[in-house]
Structures are given as C-alpha cells and as structure tokens.
Amino acid sequence: IMLLTDPEVESSLLISSDEGATYQKYRLNFYIHSLLFHPKQEDWILAYSQDQKLFSSVEFGRRWLLLHEGVAPNRFYWSMMGSGREPDLVHLEAKTVDGHAQYITCKMQNCSEATRSKPFPGYIDHNSLIVQDDYVFVQLTSGGRPHYYVSYRRNAFAQMKLPKYSLPKDMHVISTDENQVFAAVQEWNQNDTYNLYISDTRGVYFTLALENVKSSQGLEGNVMIDLYEVAGIKGMFLANKKIDNQVKTFITYNKGRDWSLLQAPDTDLRGNPVHCLLPYCSLHLHLKVSENPYTSGNIASRDTAPSIIVASGNIGTELSDNDISMFVSSDAGNTWRQIFEEEHSVLYLDQGGVLVAMKHTSLPIRHLWLSFDEGRSWSKYSFTSLPLFVDGVLGEPGEETLIMTVFGHFSHRSEWQLVKVDYKSIFDRRCAEEDYRPWQLHSQGEACIMGAKRIYRKRKSEKKCMQGKYAGAMTSEPCVCTEADFDCDYGYERHSNGQCLPAFWYNPSSLSKDCSLGQSYLNSTGYRKVVSNNCTDGVRERYTAKPQQCPGKAPQGLRIITSDGKLTAEQGHNVTFLVQLEEGDLQRSLIQVDFGDGIAVSYANLSSTEDGIKHIYQNVGIFRVTVLVENSLGSDNAVLYLHVTCPLEHVHLSLPFVTTKNKEVNATAVLWPSQVGTLTYVWWFGNNTEPLITLEGSITFTFSVEGMNTITVQVSAGNTILQDTKTIAVYEQFQSLRLSFSPNLDDYNPDIPEWRRDISRVVKRALVEATGISSKHILVAVLPGLPTSAELFILPYQDATGENKRTAADLEQISETLIQKLNQNLVHFELKPGVRILVHAAHLTAAPLVDLTPSHSGSAMLMLLSVVFVGLAVFVIYKFKRKIPGLNIYAQMQNEKDQEMVSPVSQRESIPNVPQSELMTPEQLVDEKLEVQPIEQPQATVQNPRKGNATKVVWTEDFQKACGSPRGFKPRPGAEVFPQLLSPRAQKKSLPM
C-alpha cells in the first residue's frame, strides 16, 4: 500500500508491506504530480513531478532515479509486454533546449544521452505522442496542416493515409483493439462533429466508417466523441450521428461496415404499447462514460456479461436531454426494455447475474434495486438504516464478486461513510450445468457476426444461483465469406449499388509505384476483409488482393522536399532532401541531384536515398536544387528553391539625432552579420498603425511637424525577427556644438550604446546644473569611437500651448551661455569616486549626427576623413561667418547648404585628435572640388555626374573578412558603382547596395 503526503506539508511516501499494519516514510526531493504503474511489474513506477521531470523506481517508490527533464504532461508510457520486446522500455515526449518536442525511448534505469533512442526522425508537435498497444502515433504540422505518423510494432514510422481531401483539423485515436486503429477525424468543414475512420492492420491506410459523429467538450476542455465500444463482443460499437441537426444513435456489429438505428421497446415501463416506427422513430442513448471509478456513466457493459447493455436515453426522432429513462438489452442491442423512468447508476455483480441499480439524486436515499434476470424484474432492498447522501458506488475487483461498497455522508457536515454490501447470503448454491441455456449472438436474425457464429452460455432467468467464474463463448464456428464481410479498400468508395469503385482522386495503378520490374505487388480489387473477421471460402478469393507482376514504367510525379518540409536552411548545417516518385521503376532509375552551389551527386537507384540526401551549404543565398530521375522508358525532373540563411544576431538603426522640419532624412538598418540571406524590413513611424515594408535596409523620409518622433525597424530573417528603435528630434531650427572630455574618460569607455546613453544623460545633467538652462533645450549624444566626444544640440523648446517658442536670437544667447561655462571648466561630473571628468567645447566641430555602432571602418577611412576635415575647416569658417567658435547653425532656409553623412565609425579604432570640420556626404565633398589621394586598399568609388570628380571610400580587408561589404552604404542616384567591388548578390541584381 502506498500513501502520498500532502505536498503543502511535505513531499513523502508512506509504504506498507503488511496490508497497512505498519508504514515506513520515504522522503522525496521532488513533488509528485502523477504516478504510472507498470501493467505487469507491480514494483515498477514512473513518477511525474510538478516541474516536468520524470523519475523511475523499481522498488515500489523506496528509491528513485531521474530519467529525463522537460517531459510533456501525460506523454510518458510503459512499453506493453505484448508489443514491446523490452518491458523496461519507457516512451516519452520531451522538450529540447530550443523548445521543440521530440519522441524519445530509453531504459527505465538508464536514460543517459548515449543510451536514448529517437525513433521518429526530427521534431514532433507538442503533446502529440500516443503509445497504445502495438501502435505509436505522433503529429507533425507543416505548411499549416497537421500530418499524422504511425509506427506498428515499433517499426519505422509511416504517414497515416486518409482520403485525399479529408484535410483533417484534429484527430483522436479511439481504439487500437485487435490490430486495427479506430480514429475520429475532424475534417476541414466540420465544427462539432467528427468522422470515424478505420485502418488496416499497420494503421496506415484508413477508410471511412461513419460520418458526422457528435462531439462535446469535457470538464477539462478535452474532446469527447459520442462513440462507445460494447465490451465482450468484438466489432460492436454504438455511435451518435448528427443528421440535419438531429442526433440519432446507430449500432454496428462489424466494425463500422454497416450501421443501423436502434429498435425502440414495444412497451413502456407500465406495459403500455410504444408506437415507434423505424426509421422515423427509434431509441437514442447517451454514450458518455464516466472517468471517475466511483460513479457510473450513461452506459455500461462488461466483458464477462457480453449480451447485457444498460444505458440512459429516450425514445423519439432524436436524442434529447429531457425525459431520460433507463433501458437494458439482454441480447446485445437487438431489443431493448425500459427499466426506470429516471436515471440510475447500475453495477454489474456475478458476471451480470446480479444488476444493482441506485437512483441518481441529490437527496439522501436508503434503498437500492436488484435484478437476477438481466433486468426483466427488480426487487427493492434497504442498504442502510439512515438515509445517505450517495457520493459513489464501487464493486470489489474479481469476476466472482458479490460485494459492493457505497460511499456517502449522512449530512453535509459529517465525514464520509462507507457501507459494505455483501449479497452472498442471497444465494444458497452455485449454478450447475442444468441452470444454463445456450444463446447465439446475432444481428436482427443474422447469426454470422464478424465471419463467425458464436454461441454463449447464459443462466436461465428463473434460476437463482451464483455463477462463479466466466467461461466465455461455448462455441465459435466460421461462416462462409460474403460481400458483407468485406469493406472498401483505401481509395475506394461504396456506391448506391453496393460496389466499391475508385474515388475521383485515387489512381489504382499507384500501388505499383514501390516495386521494380521482375517483382510483384498486391493489386487491390477495391475490397479488403474487415480486420478480425474469421470467415472462410465463399467470395474470399474474388475480393482478396491478387499478386501481380510489376510493370515497367517511366518516372512520373517526381518531387523533392526537405525532411522538415521547410524551404529554408541554415548556413553550415546539414540539409536533408527527400526524393519522392509517384510512378516508375525505382530500382532501375538513375538519380542526379544538383544542389545549386556547384556540387552535384548521382545515385544508381532511388532506394539509395530512402534515408534522405544530406548536404551542407557554405554560403547564404537562394539555391536552385534540381533532381533528375531517368530509366530506359523515360525521365522526370523537379526543382526546389532553397533559401539558405545565417542567424541574424544584431540590428542597429542608424539615423540623425536631430533634423530640421521638411528635410529628407535617411534611416539605415545596419546588420550583424551583414550577409544573412533574404530579409524583410518593417518600418514603424511614430504612432502610425500601418507599417512600411521594404526589401531594402535603407529608406528616406521627412517630418512635417516639430517634436520628438520614434522610428522602429524590424528585420525578419527566416524564423528570426530583431528590431531597434530610435528617437529623432524635429525642429525648424537648432544649433549644434561639439563637446570633448578629459582624456581619462577614454580609459573607461567600452564603446557600447548603453554606456553612451548613460554618459549622455550625465553630461546633460551637468550642463543644466552649471548653466541653469532648462533641460528641455538641451540634447546630448555621445558619439561612438575614441577619443570620446559628444554632440550638444540646443533646441527651440516650446510649451504645450505653443507659446514662448525660442527664436534664433534666444538660441544664440543659450549657446553663448553654454560656451562660456564650458570654457570656464565649470561643466564636469564624477564618473566614479576619484575620477573627475571635465567637459570642453571642441573647436571646428565635425561630428557625425548618426550612431553607427555595429558598423566597422578601417584605418584608411580615418586617414581619408582626416585629410578631408583639414581642407574643410577653412571653408566652413568662411562660409558661415560664425561669431562663436565651434558653433553650427541649422535652419530650414539653409537646407540646400546642410551637411549630412552616414559614416561607419569603428568600435575600437581611435579617431585622430585633429581639428575637424562638419562631415558631408560624398556628393557634397565632391561639390567643393576637394582632391583626395588614392590609397592602396580595396575601395568603392562614387562618381558625381555633375562635377566629374570622384571620392574613393576605403574598406579595410579586416572589415570585409568580418562581415562583407557594410549594409547601409548606398550611393546617391546617378552615382556609378564599380561592380568588381560589390557582393555577388549586388552584381547580379545590378542595384546599389
């Protein structure tokens, strides 16, 4: 006996080996969520913990071993003794590190990585593993559709074949008895009904058994199918089918080959005649089975009482929840009798020799009813002296039991009461041979059921004796096979004349596609014998599939797919291609596969590729994979376009910190790594609900309203989506000043965006404290690179009413105040205890207004910019005639003179500390007729068609090796780009990068 302690108090097991006389406590280091005992070995237990770990014990819980972590709830199974060759094998569904689900098998005492087996290649859908009898089922969704796979007797998995256009949304395995699968499938056009399908022995090929079976939601959200398998008689089922919004009950005796309505009783409980004519009126039953062992469901039958069925229902045109009565059949559903006008719980004792009925009521009761003649007559008995609120009834285990236990309470405040009822004293003897009579199973007079005539032994209704052990059927005699013993084969449908003919979507010759010339295959006649049917001779030979020589065929219906069904793959990882052929001689066909990257392979026959063709792509891009299959009779080819990508690790949005109203602004998404394959860019501006979607990583836009605006870019690469968000200030005019810092700040500069944002905030606070200027007028942006520098923006902030807007003169005054305080060394901050940083006004500022953290530039670029800046210094001072050194003025009226450049700045390389002028675009640099000396490095030249001069932008070899040509470099319209320096993708498209 095992008892579990309350987990809110402690986690322990109490185990008794002397029928509860003494208990020993065993503490656990995990909290048990559920237990699964082995069906044969009583000391073997699987325990599932609340943190999704699976433990095993071979000592009835005294010691535990961790099997696996991340196991799906209720998705772990023992290997059945009949089907599993290894009784200690455990089947489980576990979650991988990256969140996928995988089917794993391992020994209960050793589930290490080296000993685990993965019978299904690849991942499966979450919570889809089912292990039942000889079958293992998994589900895999691809292309938005679920696909179901089955393994019979632990052989290789095969895809379950439903009729082509069933297009299932959901599937439930109902039964796997007698080497056959009964499955309920919800098809694409169904909502509250399911279709019943029945399989061949391997569980691969399914044919329709019954359409539109009613379904409902259980208490825990699980789907309940209104299908009931009658115990004791193989092939017998009851189902509730929906017809024109009416639910009717049907019965089958041959596993769904034929269905019929239930004949209503001839008389009611009082003996009055019942006028109910088929098919307009019939008996309808509720088929819900209770999951609680202490309460009965709406219907009950037992293996040891094969002819007796007790159920609740009603008589009429359809199933109803009103006027429910209790009915019993003692001849396996052929005829029915009404036994109660209200719902009762019915318990089988002594192999159905005694039926015990107890009323369903919320009131306390003290009586129950007994029947010794299969429900024909009932006697009232008292089981307690005081009325009892009945919570449940449980029969003692064993075939010969005559003991039942009633659970209840005398009042709502009292404890549980257990009333044990023993009926042995009712019988004074055991039944003898003369107390029995033969009874033949039949279906409305037809004695051949599932290809056999079966005769059972039943106790005579007038005899009152104890039956004892159940002996089963007395005799079973095979019948001669008729057409009724055969169902339509896969791909065939039964027509109104009873014949099975091919469905419009099915090609019968496809059966020969898996065989080679000189071999043979089984050619279907359109019929297959119902599984477990025992008929012999008769039409068996005519309807049985015939062996036939494989015809020689040219290849047809060639397909090439990836093993996971996806059209994307990752650079440097194995891709498995599967070659499928609908028709053709597989053994004598030559196969050639070209992977599209300059590598091709050949195979002598298709069987060599059964495990897939593996290949690794070393580069990103879109590759045209072609396959050619040919034999002496012809050939066929197929094409697959595969997108090979590498993981996108980082996205950085580059744009100015501040801009003027109605001026074009360029935003660029800089990626790391730069070459990741096919990308989609989604741009969000401010509060707009509609994004802009592009295939290029750079866009140009303008702002017509002043204020702070946010821009977000999302980059989609395969299954990965990364984003970055930046804020840009928009004003009619603003001023800018370059700031420098004490040299010791460089020692603490890791050159990452987070550090720059924090220092920008600290510098802004220091400026406000030193000058008294409102923080609304100041924006500080620390720039990437070394030495550390920053751009100070003086903004014309206005209040919420739009009044008190600063003029150009006001900005000039604020600028003079800032310059004065900076020159007096009054602006400073403490980086850490003992480290004081001074902020200075840098002269001849040339700060870029963009933050290009992830990009990289080489030393040659810096040398080029240094030369340019020296030449610009004199020109800028002269052109703008500034009164205040180091101050830049931006206004809407000066748009044609504004400078803006997107410049890659190194994360680690130092910028020479020389006087610098404002950064310009390559085109603007050319406008000023600057002469630049060429540097011997890999370079791209941008040619200006108006001036005829060229600017050479240099990329170092280190940068190119790290991430290729930088995304974000985009020449102006009309510029000439030398193709030998572009990436292969850019050359092919002849577009600017």
Short mmCIF file of N, CA and C in Angstrom, two decimals, residues 710-788:
data_model
loop_
_atom_site.label_atom_id
_atom_site.label_comp_id
_atom_site.label_asym_id
_atom_site.label_seq_id
_atom_site.Cartn_x
_atom_site.Cartn_y
_atom_site.Cartn_z
N THR A 710 9.56 58.71 -32.88
CA THR A 710 10.22 57.41 -32.76
C THR A 710 10.13 56.67 -34.09
N ILE A 711 11.18 55.96 -34.40
CA ILE A 711 11.23 55.12 -35.60
C ILE A 711 11.70 53.73 -35.15
N THR A 712 10.97 52.71 -35.54
CA THR A 712 11.32 51.33 -35.22
C THR A 712 11.48 50.55 -36.52
N VAL A 713 12.54 49.77 -36.61
CA VAL A 713 12.72 48.87 -37.74
C VAL A 713 12.77 47.44 -37.21
N GLN A 714 11.99 46.58 -37.83
CA GLN A 714 12.02 45.15 -37.54
C GLN A 714 12.58 44.44 -38.77
N VAL A 715 13.55 43.58 -38.54
CA VAL A 715 14.19 42.84 -39.64
C VAL A 715 13.84 41.36 -39.47
N SER A 716 13.21 40.81 -40.50
CA SER A 716 12.80 39.41 -40.48
C SER A 716 13.76 38.60 -41.34
N ALA A 717 14.41 37.60 -40.69
CA ALA A 717 15.32 36.70 -41.38
C ALA A 717 14.95 35.28 -41.00
N GLY A 718 14.23 34.58 -41.89
CA GLY A 718 13.78 33.23 -41.57
C GLY A 718 12.80 33.27 -40.42
N ASN A 719 13.09 32.51 -39.35
CA ASN A 719 12.23 32.49 -38.17
C ASN A 719 12.62 33.52 -37.13
N THR A 720 13.61 34.35 -37.45
CA THR A 720 14.12 35.33 -36.50
C THR A 720 13.65 36.72 -36.87
N ILE A 721 13.17 37.47 -35.88
CA ILE A 721 12.81 38.87 -36.07
C ILE A 721 13.49 39.68 -34.97
N LEU A 722 14.34 40.62 -35.37
CA LEU A 722 15.00 41.53 -34.44
C LEU A 722 14.58 42.95 -34.76
N GLN A 723 14.69 43.83 -33.77
CA GLN A 723 14.27 45.21 -34.00
C GLN A 723 15.15 46.16 -33.23
N ASP A 724 15.12 47.43 -33.67
CA ASP A 724 15.79 48.52 -32.94
C ASP A 724 14.90 49.75 -33.09
N THR A 725 14.89 50.56 -32.05
CA THR A 725 14.06 51.76 -32.02
C THR A 725 14.94 52.96 -31.69
N LYS A 726 14.75 54.04 -32.41
CA LYS A 726 15.48 55.28 -32.15
C LYS A 726 14.50 56.44 -32.12
N THR A 727 14.92 57.53 -31.44
CA THR A 727 14.12 58.75 -31.36
C THR A 727 14.86 59.88 -32.07
N ILE A 728 14.15 60.67 -32.86
CA ILE A 728 14.74 61.79 -33.59
C ILE A 728 13.94 63.05 -33.27
N ALA A 729 14.66 64.12 -33.00
CA ALA A 729 14.01 65.40 -32.70
C ALA A 729 13.90 66.21 -33.99
N VAL A 730 12.75 66.83 -34.21
CA VAL A 730 12.48 67.60 -35.44
C VAL A 730 12.13 69.03 -35.05
N TYR A 731 12.89 70.02 -35.60
CA TYR A 731 12.64 71.44 -35.32
C TYR A 731 12.89 72.25 -36.58
N GLU A 732 12.34 73.47 -36.61
CA GLU A 732 12.57 74.35 -37.74
C GLU A 732 14.03 74.80 -37.76
N GLN A 733 14.58 75.02 -36.59
CA GLN A 733 16.00 75.40 -36.50
C GLN A 733 16.54 74.91 -35.17
N PHE A 734 17.83 74.67 -35.13
CA PHE A 734 18.50 74.27 -33.90
C PHE A 734 19.98 74.58 -34.06
N GLN A 735 20.73 74.52 -32.99
CA GLN A 735 22.16 74.74 -33.04
C GLN A 735 22.88 73.53 -32.47
N SER A 736 24.13 73.35 -32.92
CA SER A 736 24.90 72.19 -32.54
C SER A 736 26.30 72.60 -32.12
N LEU A 737 26.82 71.90 -31.12
CA LEU A 737 28.16 72.20 -30.62
C LEU A 737 28.85 70.88 -30.29
N ARG A 738 30.10 70.73 -30.77
CA ARG A 738 30.86 69.52 -30.47
C ARG A 738 31.51 69.65 -29.09
N LEU A 739 31.41 68.57 -28.29
CA LEU A 739 31.98 68.53 -26.95
C LEU A 739 33.11 67.52 -26.91
N SER A 740 34.12 67.83 -26.10
CA SER A 740 35.19 66.87 -25.83
C SER A 740 35.30 66.70 -24.32
N PHE A 741 36.09 65.72 -23.90
CA PHE A 741 36.16 65.37 -22.49
C PHE A 741 37.61 65.21 -22.06
N SER A 742 37.78 65.15 -20.74
CA SER A 742 39.11 64.86 -20.21
C SER A 742 39.61 63.54 -20.80
N PRO A 743 40.91 63.45 -21.14
CA PRO A 743 41.43 62.22 -21.77
C PRO A 743 41.21 60.96 -20.94
N ASN A 744 41.11 61.11 -19.60
CA ASN A 744 40.96 59.90 -18.78
C ASN A 744 39.61 59.21 -18.97
N LEU A 745 38.64 59.89 -19.61
CA LEU A 745 37.35 59.23 -19.86
C LEU A 745 37.51 58.07 -20.84
N ASP A 746 38.50 58.18 -21.73
CA ASP A 746 38.70 57.11 -22.71
C ASP A 746 39.07 55.79 -22.04
N ASP A 747 39.68 55.87 -20.89
CA ASP A 747 40.08 54.65 -20.20
C ASP A 747 38.88 53.85 -19.71
N TYR A 748 37.72 54.51 -19.60
CA TYR A 748 36.52 53.84 -19.08
C TYR A 748 35.44 53.67 -20.15
N ASN A 749 35.82 53.92 -21.39
CA ASN A 749 34.84 53.89 -22.49
C ASN A 749 34.83 52.50 -23.16
N PRO A 750 33.80 51.68 -22.90
CA PRO A 750 33.74 50.37 -23.58
C PRO A 750 33.18 50.47 -24.99
N ASP A 751 32.74 51.66 -25.37
CA ASP A 751 32.23 51.92 -26.72
C ASP A 751 31.04 51.03 -27.07
N ILE A 752 30.06 51.05 -26.20
CA ILE A 752 28.82 50.32 -26.47
C ILE A 752 27.66 51.29 -26.31
N PRO A 753 26.52 51.06 -26.96
CA PRO A 753 25.41 52.04 -26.93
C PRO A 753 24.90 52.34 -25.53
N GLU A 754 24.83 51.32 -24.65
CA GLU A 754 24.30 51.56 -23.32
C GLU A 754 25.15 52.56 -22.54
N TRP A 755 26.47 52.42 -22.65
CA TRP A 755 27.39 53.33 -21.94
C TRP A 755 27.24 54.74 -22.49
N ARG A 756 27.13 54.87 -23.80
CA ARG A 756 27.00 56.20 -24.40
C ARG A 756 25.69 56.88 -23.96
N ARG A 757 24.61 56.10 -23.86
CA ARG A 757 23.35 56.70 -23.41
C ARG A 757 23.46 57.19 -21.97
N ASP A 758 24.09 56.41 -21.10
CA ASP A 758 24.23 56.81 -19.70
C ASP A 758 25.10 58.06 -19.56
N ILE A 759 26.22 58.10 -20.28
CA ILE A 759 27.10 59.27 -20.21
C ILE A 759 26.39 60.49 -20.78
N SER A 760 25.60 60.32 -21.84
CA SER A 760 24.84 61.45 -22.40
C SER A 760 23.91 62.04 -21.36
N ARG A 761 23.27 61.20 -20.58
CA ARG A 761 22.36 61.67 -19.55
C ARG A 761 23.13 62.42 -18.45
N VAL A 762 24.30 61.89 -18.08
CA VAL A 762 25.11 62.53 -17.04
C VAL A 762 25.61 63.89 -17.51
N VAL A 763 26.07 63.99 -18.76
CA VAL A 763 26.58 65.26 -19.29
C VAL A 763 25.45 66.28 -19.35
N LYS A 764 24.28 65.86 -19.77
CA LYS A 764 23.13 66.77 -19.84
C LYS A 764 22.81 67.33 -18.46
N ARG A 765 22.84 66.45 -17.45
CA ARG A 765 22.55 66.91 -16.09
C ARG A 765 23.61 67.91 -15.62
N ALA A 766 24.88 67.65 -15.98
CA ALA A 766 25.95 68.56 -15.58
C ALA A 766 25.80 69.92 -16.25
N LEU A 767 25.38 69.96 -17.51
CA LEU A 767 25.18 71.22 -18.22
C LEU A 767 24.03 72.01 -17.60
N VAL A 768 22.95 71.32 -17.25
CA VAL A 768 21.81 72.00 -16.64
C VAL A 768 22.21 72.59 -15.29
N GLU A 769 22.96 71.85 -14.47
CA GLU A 769 23.36 72.33 -13.15
C GLU A 769 24.30 73.52 -13.26
N ALA A 770 25.20 73.51 -14.27
CA ALA A 770 26.21 74.57 -14.39
C ALA A 770 25.63 75.84 -14.99
N THR A 771 24.61 75.75 -15.84
CA THR A 771 24.12 76.92 -16.57
C THR A 771 22.74 77.37 -16.12
N GLY A 772 21.97 76.51 -15.51
CA GLY A 772 20.60 76.86 -15.15
C GLY A 772 19.65 76.83 -16.32
N ILE A 773 20.11 76.40 -17.48
CA ILE A 773 19.25 76.31 -18.67
C ILE A 773 18.33 75.11 -18.52
N SER A 774 17.09 75.26 -18.97
CA SER A 774 16.13 74.17 -18.87
C SER A 774 16.60 72.95 -19.68
N SER A 775 16.38 71.79 -19.12
CA SER A 775 16.79 70.56 -19.81
C SER A 775 16.02 70.36 -21.11
N LYS A 776 14.87 71.04 -21.27
CA LYS A 776 14.09 70.90 -22.50
C LYS A 776 14.83 71.48 -23.70
N HIS A 777 15.83 72.36 -23.45
CA HIS A 777 16.56 72.99 -24.55
C HIS A 777 17.82 72.23 -24.91
N ILE A 778 18.13 71.18 -24.20
CA ILE A 778 19.43 70.52 -24.37
C ILE A 778 19.24 69.05 -24.75
N LEU A 779 19.98 68.61 -25.75
CA LEU A 779 20.05 67.21 -26.12
C LEU A 779 21.52 66.86 -26.31
N VAL A 780 22.00 65.85 -25.59
CA VAL A 780 23.40 65.43 -25.67
C VAL A 780 23.46 64.01 -26.22
N ALA A 781 24.35 63.82 -27.21
CA ALA A 781 24.52 62.49 -27.79
C ALA A 781 26.01 62.18 -27.84
N VAL A 782 26.45 61.24 -26.99
CA VAL A 782 27.84 60.79 -27.03
C VAL A 782 28.02 59.94 -28.27
N LEU A 783 29.10 60.23 -29.02
CA LEU A 783 29.33 59.59 -30.32
C LEU A 783 30.20 58.34 -30.15
N PRO A 784 30.07 57.39 -31.04
CA PRO A 784 30.92 56.19 -30.96
C PRO A 784 32.36 56.50 -31.32
N GLY A 785 33.25 55.61 -30.88
CA GLY A 785 34.65 55.75 -31.21
C GLY A 785 35.45 56.44 -30.13
N LEU A 786 36.75 56.47 -30.34
CA LEU A 786 37.69 57.13 -29.44
C LEU A 786 38.50 58.15 -30.25
N PRO A 787 38.94 59.26 -29.66
CA PRO A 787 38.63 59.69 -28.29
C PRO A 787 37.15 60.00 -28.12
N THR A 788 36.71 59.97 -26.87
CA THR A 788 35.30 60.17 -26.59
C THR A 788 34.89 61.60 -26.90
#
